[in-house]
Every structure is written in C-alpha cells, then in structure tokens.
Short mmCIF file of C-alpha atoms and ligand atoms in Angstrom, two decimals:
data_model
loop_
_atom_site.label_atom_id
_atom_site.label_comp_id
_atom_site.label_asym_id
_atom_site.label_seq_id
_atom_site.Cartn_x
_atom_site.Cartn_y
_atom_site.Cartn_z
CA UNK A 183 0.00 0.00 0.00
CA UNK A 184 1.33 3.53 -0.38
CA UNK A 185 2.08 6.15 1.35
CA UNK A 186 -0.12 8.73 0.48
CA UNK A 187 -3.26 5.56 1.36
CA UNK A 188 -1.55 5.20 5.14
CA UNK A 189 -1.83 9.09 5.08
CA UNK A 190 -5.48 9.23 4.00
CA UNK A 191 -6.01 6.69 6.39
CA UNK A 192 -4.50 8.89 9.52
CA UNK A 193 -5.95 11.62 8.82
CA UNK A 194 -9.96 10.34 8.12
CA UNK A 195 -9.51 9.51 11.93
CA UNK A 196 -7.57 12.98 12.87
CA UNK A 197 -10.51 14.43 11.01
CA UNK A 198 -13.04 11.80 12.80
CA UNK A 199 -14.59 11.28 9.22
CA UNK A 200 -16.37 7.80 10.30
CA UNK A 201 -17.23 7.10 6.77
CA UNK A 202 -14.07 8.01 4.59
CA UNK A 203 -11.97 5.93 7.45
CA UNK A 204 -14.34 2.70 6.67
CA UNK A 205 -14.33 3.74 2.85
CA UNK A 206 -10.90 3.65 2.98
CA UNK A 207 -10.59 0.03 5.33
CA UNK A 208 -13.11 -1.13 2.54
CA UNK A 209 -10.81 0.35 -0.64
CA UNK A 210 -7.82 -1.29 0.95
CA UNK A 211 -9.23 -5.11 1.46
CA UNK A 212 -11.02 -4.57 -1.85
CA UNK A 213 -7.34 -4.11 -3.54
CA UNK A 214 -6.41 -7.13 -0.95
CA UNK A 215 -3.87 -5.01 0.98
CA UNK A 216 -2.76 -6.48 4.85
CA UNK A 217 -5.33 -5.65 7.19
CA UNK A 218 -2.85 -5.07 10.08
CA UNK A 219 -0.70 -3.25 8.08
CA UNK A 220 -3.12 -0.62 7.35
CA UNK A 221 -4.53 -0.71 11.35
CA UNK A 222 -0.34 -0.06 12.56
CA UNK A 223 0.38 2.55 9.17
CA UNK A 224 -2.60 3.78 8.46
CA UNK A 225 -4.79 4.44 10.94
CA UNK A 226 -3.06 4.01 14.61
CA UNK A 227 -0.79 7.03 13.80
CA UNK A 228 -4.17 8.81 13.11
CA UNK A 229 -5.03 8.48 16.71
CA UNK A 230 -1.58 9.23 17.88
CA UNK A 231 -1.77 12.30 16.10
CA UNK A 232 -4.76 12.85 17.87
CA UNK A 233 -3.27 12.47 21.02
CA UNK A 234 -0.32 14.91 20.43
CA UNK A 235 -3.33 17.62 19.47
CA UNK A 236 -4.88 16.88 22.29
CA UNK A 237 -1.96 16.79 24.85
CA UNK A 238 -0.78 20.58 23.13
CA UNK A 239 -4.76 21.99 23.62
CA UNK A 240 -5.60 22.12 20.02
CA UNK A 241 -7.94 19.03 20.30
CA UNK A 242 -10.66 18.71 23.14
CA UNK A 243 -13.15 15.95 23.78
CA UNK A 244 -15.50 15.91 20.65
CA UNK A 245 -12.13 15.71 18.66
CA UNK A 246 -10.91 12.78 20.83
CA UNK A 247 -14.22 11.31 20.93
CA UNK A 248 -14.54 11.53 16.72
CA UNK A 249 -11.45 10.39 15.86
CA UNK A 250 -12.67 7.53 18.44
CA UNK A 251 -15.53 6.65 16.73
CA UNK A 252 -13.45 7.18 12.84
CA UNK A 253 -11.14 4.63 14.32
CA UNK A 254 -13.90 2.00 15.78
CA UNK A 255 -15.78 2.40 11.90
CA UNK A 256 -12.27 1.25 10.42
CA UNK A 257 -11.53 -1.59 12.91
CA UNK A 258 -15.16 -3.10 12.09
CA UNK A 259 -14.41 -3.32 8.89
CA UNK A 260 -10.70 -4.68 8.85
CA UNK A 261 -11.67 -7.40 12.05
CA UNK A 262 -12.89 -10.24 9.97
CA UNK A 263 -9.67 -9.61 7.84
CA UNK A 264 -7.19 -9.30 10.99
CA UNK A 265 -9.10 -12.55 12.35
CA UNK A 266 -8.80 -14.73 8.77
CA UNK A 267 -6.77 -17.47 8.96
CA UNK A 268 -7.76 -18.93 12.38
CA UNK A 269 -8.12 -22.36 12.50
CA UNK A 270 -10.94 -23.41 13.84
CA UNK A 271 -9.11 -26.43 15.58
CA UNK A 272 -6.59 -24.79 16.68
CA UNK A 273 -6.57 -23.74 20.14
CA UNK A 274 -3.67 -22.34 22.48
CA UNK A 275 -6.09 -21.55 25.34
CA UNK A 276 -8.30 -19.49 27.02
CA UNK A 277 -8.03 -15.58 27.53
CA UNK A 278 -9.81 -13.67 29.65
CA UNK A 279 -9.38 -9.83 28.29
CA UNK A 280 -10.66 -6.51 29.54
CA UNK A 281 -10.02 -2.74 30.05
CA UNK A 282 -9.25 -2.08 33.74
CA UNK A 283 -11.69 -0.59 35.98
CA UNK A 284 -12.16 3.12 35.93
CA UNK A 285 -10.70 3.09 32.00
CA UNK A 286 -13.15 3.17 29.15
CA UNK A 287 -10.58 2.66 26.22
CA UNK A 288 -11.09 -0.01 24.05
CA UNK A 289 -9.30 0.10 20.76
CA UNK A 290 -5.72 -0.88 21.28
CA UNK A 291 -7.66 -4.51 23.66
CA UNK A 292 -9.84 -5.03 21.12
CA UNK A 293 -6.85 -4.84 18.43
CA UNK A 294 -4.87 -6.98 20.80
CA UNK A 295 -8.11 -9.53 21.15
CA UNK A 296 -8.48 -9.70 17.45
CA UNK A 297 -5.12 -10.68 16.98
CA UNK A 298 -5.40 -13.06 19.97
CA UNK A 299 -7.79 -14.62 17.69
CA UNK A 300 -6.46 -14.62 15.04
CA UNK A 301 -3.66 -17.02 16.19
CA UNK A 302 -5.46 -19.48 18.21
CA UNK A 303 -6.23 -18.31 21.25
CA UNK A 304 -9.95 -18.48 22.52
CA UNK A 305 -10.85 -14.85 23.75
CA UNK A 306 -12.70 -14.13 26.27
CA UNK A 307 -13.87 -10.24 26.06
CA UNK A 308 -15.65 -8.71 28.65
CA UNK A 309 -15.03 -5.07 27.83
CA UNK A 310 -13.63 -2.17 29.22
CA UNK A 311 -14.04 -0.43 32.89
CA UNK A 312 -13.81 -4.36 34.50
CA UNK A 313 -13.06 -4.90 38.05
CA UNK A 314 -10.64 -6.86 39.43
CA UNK A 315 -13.48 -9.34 40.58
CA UNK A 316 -14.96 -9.80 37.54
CA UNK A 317 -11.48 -10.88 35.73
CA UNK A 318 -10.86 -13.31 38.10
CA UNK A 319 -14.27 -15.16 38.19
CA UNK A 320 -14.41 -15.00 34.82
CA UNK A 321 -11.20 -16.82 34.46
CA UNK A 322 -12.26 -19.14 37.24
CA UNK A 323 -15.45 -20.17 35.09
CA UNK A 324 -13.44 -20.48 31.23
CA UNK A 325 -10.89 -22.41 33.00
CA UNK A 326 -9.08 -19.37 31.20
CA UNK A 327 -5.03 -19.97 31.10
CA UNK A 328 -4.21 -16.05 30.59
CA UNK A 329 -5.58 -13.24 32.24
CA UNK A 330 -4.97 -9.84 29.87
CA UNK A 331 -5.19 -6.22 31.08
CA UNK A 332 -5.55 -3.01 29.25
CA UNK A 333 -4.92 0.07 30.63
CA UNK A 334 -4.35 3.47 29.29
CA UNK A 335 -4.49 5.50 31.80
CA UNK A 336 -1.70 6.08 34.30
CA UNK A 337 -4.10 6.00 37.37
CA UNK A 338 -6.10 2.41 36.22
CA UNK A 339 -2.35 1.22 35.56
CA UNK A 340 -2.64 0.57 39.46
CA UNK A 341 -5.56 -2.07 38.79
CA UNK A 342 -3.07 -4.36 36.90
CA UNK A 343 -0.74 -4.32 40.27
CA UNK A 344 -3.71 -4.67 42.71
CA UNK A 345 -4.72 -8.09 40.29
CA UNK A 346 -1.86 -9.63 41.00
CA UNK A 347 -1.97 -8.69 44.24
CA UNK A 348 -5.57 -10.18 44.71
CA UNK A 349 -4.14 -13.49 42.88
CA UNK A 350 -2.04 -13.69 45.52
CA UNK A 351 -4.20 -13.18 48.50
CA UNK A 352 -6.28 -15.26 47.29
CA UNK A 353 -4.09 -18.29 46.72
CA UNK A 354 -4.52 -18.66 43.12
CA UNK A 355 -1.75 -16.95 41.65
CA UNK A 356 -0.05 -19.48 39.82
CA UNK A 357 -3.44 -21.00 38.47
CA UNK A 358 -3.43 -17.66 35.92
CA UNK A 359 -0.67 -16.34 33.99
CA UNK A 360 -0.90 -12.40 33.88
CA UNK A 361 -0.30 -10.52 30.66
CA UNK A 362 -0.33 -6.48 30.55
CA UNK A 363 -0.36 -3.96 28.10
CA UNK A 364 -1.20 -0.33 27.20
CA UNK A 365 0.15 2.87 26.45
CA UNK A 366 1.60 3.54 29.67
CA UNK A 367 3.00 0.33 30.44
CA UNK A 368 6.37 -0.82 29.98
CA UNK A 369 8.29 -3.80 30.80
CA UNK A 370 9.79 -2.65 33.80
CA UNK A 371 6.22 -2.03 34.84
CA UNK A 372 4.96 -5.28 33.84
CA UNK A 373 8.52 -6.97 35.74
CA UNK A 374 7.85 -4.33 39.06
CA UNK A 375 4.23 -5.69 39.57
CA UNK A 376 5.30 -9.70 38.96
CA UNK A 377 3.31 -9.63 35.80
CA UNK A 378 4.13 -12.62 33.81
CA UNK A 379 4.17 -11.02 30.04
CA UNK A 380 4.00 -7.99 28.69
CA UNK A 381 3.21 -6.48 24.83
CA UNK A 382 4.30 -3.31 24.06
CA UNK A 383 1.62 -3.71 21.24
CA UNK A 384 -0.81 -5.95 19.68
CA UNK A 385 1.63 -8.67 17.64
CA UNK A 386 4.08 -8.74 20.81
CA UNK A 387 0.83 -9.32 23.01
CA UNK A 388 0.06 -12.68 20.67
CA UNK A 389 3.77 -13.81 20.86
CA UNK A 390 4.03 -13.43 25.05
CA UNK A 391 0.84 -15.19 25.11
CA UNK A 392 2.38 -18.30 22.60
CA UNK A 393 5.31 -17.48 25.04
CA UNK A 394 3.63 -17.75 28.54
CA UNK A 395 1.53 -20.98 27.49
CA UNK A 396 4.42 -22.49 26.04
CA UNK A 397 3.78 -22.74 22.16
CA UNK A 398 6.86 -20.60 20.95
CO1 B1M B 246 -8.12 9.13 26.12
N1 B1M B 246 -6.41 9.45 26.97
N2 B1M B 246 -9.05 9.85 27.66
N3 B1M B 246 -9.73 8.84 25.11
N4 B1M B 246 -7.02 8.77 24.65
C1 B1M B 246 -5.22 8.95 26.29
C2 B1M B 246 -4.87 7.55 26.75
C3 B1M B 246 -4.13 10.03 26.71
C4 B1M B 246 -2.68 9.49 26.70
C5 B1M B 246 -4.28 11.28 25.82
C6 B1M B 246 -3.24 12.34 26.11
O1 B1M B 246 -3.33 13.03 27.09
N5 B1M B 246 -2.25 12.44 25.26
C7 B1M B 246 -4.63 10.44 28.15
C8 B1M B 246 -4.08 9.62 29.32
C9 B1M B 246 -3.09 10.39 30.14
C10 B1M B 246 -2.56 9.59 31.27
O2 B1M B 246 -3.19 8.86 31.96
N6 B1M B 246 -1.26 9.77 31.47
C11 B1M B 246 -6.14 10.26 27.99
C12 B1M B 246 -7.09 10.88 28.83
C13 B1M B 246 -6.58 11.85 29.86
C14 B1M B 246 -8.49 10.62 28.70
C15 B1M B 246 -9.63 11.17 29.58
C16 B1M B 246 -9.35 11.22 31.09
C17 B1M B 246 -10.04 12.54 29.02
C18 B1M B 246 -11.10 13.28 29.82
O3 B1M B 246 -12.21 12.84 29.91
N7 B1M B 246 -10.67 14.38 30.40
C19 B1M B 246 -10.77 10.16 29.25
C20 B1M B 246 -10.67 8.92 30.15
C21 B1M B 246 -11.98 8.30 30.37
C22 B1M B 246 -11.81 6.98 31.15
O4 B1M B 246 -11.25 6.04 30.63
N8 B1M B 246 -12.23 6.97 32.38
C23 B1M B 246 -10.41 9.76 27.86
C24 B1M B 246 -11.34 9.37 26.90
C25 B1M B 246 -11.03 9.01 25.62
C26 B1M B 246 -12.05 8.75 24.51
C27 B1M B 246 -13.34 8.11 25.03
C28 B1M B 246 -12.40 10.08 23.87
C29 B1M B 246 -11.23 7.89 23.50
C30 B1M B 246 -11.29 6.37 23.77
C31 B1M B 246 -12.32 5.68 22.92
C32 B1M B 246 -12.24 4.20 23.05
O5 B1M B 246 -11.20 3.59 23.29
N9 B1M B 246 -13.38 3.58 22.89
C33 B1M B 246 -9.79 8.32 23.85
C34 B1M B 246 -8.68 8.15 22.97
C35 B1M B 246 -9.01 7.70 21.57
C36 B1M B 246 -7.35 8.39 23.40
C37 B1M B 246 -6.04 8.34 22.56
C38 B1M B 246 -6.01 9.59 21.69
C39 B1M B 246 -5.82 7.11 21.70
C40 B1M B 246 -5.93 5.78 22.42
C41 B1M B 246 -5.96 4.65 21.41
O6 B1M B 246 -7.00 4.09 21.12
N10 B1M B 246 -4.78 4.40 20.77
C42 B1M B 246 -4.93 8.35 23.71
C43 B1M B 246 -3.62 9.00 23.29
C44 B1M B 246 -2.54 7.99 23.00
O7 B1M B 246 -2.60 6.83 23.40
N11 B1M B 246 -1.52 8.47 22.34
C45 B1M B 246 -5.69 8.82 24.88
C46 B1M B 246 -4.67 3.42 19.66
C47 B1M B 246 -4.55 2.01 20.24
C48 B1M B 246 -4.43 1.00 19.10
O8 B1M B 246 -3.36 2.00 21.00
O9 B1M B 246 -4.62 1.66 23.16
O10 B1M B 246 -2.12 2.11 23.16
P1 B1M B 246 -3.30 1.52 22.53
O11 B1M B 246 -3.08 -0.07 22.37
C49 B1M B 246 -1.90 -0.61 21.81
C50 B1M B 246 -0.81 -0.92 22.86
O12 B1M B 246 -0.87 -0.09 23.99
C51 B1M B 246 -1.02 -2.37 23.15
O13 B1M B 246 -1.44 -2.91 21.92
C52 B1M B 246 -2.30 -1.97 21.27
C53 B1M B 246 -2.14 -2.12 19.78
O14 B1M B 246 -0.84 -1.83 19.34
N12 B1M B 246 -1.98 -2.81 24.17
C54 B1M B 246 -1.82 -4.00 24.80
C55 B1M B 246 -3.13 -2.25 24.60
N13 B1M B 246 -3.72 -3.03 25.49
C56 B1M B 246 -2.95 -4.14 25.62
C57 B1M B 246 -3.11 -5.28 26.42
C58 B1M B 246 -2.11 -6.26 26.34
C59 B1M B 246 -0.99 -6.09 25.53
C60 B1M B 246 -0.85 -4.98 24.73
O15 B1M B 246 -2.16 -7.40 27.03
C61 B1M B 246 -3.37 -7.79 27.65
#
C-alpha cells in the first residue's frame, strides 16, 4: 500500500470522518492489501496524532471522541480480515481480556483480542471499565489460562498491580498467567508488579501469550 493511502487513512480519523476511514478500510481489502498493516500505518498514527493535538490543547473531547468513533468504523471493517486465517481447531487456550476498571478505552484490547484470535487463542472479552473481581471469576469459570489487562491511563495502571496482588491473596496466583499492556505500560512495569508477560503492542501481546503458554 502507499504512502499517500496510510496518510489518507491517519488523517480520516484525525478528522473523525467515520465514513471516509471505513471507505478507505473497505478500498484497501477490496485491492487485498494487509489488514494489520493498514490498522499499525494507516490508521493508529491517526489516533496518535490525535493524542499529540490533544496533549498541546488544540484538540478537546469531541475531537478525541470523533477520531474515536473514525477509528472504531475502520476496525469493524478490517476485524474479519485481521481474524482470517484462524483455524478453527486450533486452540492455544483461554483468555480472559478486559479494560481495567475506571478506564473506558477499548481500541488498542480489542486490536490486541483480534489478533489473539487470530492465532489461536480463545478470547474471552468482557469489555472495558472491569473490576478486578470480575477478571478473576471470569477466568475461574473459562478455566481461562491467561488473564490480559488493558490500561491506558496512568491512574487504572494501578488495577493491573492490585490483580496480582488479589491473585495472591487469594491463593490462586499461579493458576493464571498475567499478561499487561497499554500505552503507559512498559516492561519494567509489567517486571515491578510480577506480571508474567507484557506487549508493548498488539503482535508482541500474541507472541508473550504463545510465550507464557508455552507454544513458541
Ligand atoms: Co483518552 N487518553 N481519555 N480517550 N485517549 C489517552 C490515553 C491520553 C494518553 C491522551 C493524552 O493526554 N495524550 C490520556 C491519558 C493520560 C494519562 O493517563 N497519562 C487520555 C485521557 C486523559 C483521557 C480522559 C481522562 C479525558 C477526559 O475525559 N478528560 C478520558 C478517560 C476516560 C476513562 O477512561 N475513564 C479519555 C477518553 C477518551 C475517549 C473516550 C475520547 C477515547 C477512547 C475511545 C475508546 O477507546 N473507545 C480516547 C482516545 C481515543 C485516546 C487516545 C487519543 C488514543 C488511544 C488509542 O486508542 N490508541 C490516547 C492518546 C494515546 O494513546 N496516544 C488517549 C490506539 C490504540 C491501538 O493503541 O490503546 O495504546 P493503545 O493499544 C496498543 C498498545 O498499547 C497495546 O497494543 C495496542 C495495539 O498496538 N496494548 C496492549 C493495549 N492493550 C494491551 C493489552 C495487552 C498487551 C498490549 O495485554 C493484555
């Protein structure tokens, strides 16, 4: 795909044009371009963009919340794409997936659960703005392997530490293997809290989940 597409593609969602960001997902699986690569060239640059306005007071909430929604219209039409090529008898375990409590992004977990998907893992989605609870019953019901946190902000960052820490208490920390990710989160994060992988994005989230369940 070239440049000037990826370009189109960032800005539809710096605009928050909903319908020239799907027009353009459609125009690029249509010409049978890579899904992901037009999510990670296209349009997640789009949103970083977005971020930068927003951090330097250019952007305010109805920008954010646009280029949101310009994003979400391009991701439902590039999932079935990033999610091809599963094989339906293939399965590397259970994941359990959510935004942490408190946080209502979504994109970069449901990227990360598509992709999850994609290679054989059976995800388990329950949203964003989860508590602690919730992850660990749910896991306790799918007989879920992998626990996987999003978090984007630096205050619901906490949540991933206080799951572990609830593991613990509990007694059932090494029934679930943690896995964290999100903007804020780094390795030494992920290492500090006794997390057990970490992805700085979605592809390095699939191969610490091959990693932590033993299939890589
Ligand atoms: Co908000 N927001 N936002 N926002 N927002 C950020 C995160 C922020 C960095 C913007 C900024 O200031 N530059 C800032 C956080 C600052 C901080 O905590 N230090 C921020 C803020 C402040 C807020 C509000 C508080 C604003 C307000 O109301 N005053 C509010 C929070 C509400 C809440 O959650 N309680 C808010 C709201 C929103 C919107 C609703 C408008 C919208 C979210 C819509 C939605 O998700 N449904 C939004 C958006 C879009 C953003 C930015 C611009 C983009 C986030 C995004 O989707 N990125 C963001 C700025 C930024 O991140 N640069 C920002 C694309 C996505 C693909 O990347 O989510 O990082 P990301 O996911 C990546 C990796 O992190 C990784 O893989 C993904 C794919 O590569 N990954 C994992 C993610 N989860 C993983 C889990 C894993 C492994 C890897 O394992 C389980």
């Amino acid at each position: 795909m070239d440049l000037t597409r990826f370009q189109a593609m960032s800005q539809a969602v710096i605009d928050g044009d909903r319908e020239a960001a799907a027009a353009l997902a459609r125009e690029a699986l249509s010409r049978g371009f890579d899904a992901q690569a037009a999510v990670e060239n296209g349009f997640i640059p789009g949103l970083q963009k977005v971020g930068s306005l927003w951090e330097s007071g250019e952007y305010f909430l109805p920008e954010l919340l646009a280029a949101a929604e310009a994003m979400k219209a391009a991701m439902a039409v590039l999932r079935p794409a990033l999610e091809a090529g599963r094989e339906a008898a293939l399965s590397l375990g259970k994941v359990v997936l959510g935004t942490i409590e408190g946080d209502i992004h979504d994109i970069g977990k449901n990227l990360v659960g598509a992709l999850l998907s994609a290679n054989g893992f059976e995800v388990v989605d329950l949203g964003a703005d989860v508590k602690i609870d919730r992850f660990i019953s749910a896991a306790e019901e799918t007989g879920a392997s992998i626990i996987g946190l999003s978090a984007l902000l630096t205050t619901t960052m906490l949540g991933q530490k206080r799951l572990v820490e609830e593991l613990h208490s509990r007694g059932i920390r090494g029934k679930f293997k943690v896995l964290v990710g999100g903007a804020p989160v780094t390795q030494k994060w992920a290492d500090d809290i006794g997390a057990d992988g970490y992805g700085e994005n979605a592809l390095a989230a699939v191969r610490a989940a091959k990693a932590l369940t033993g299939r890589e």
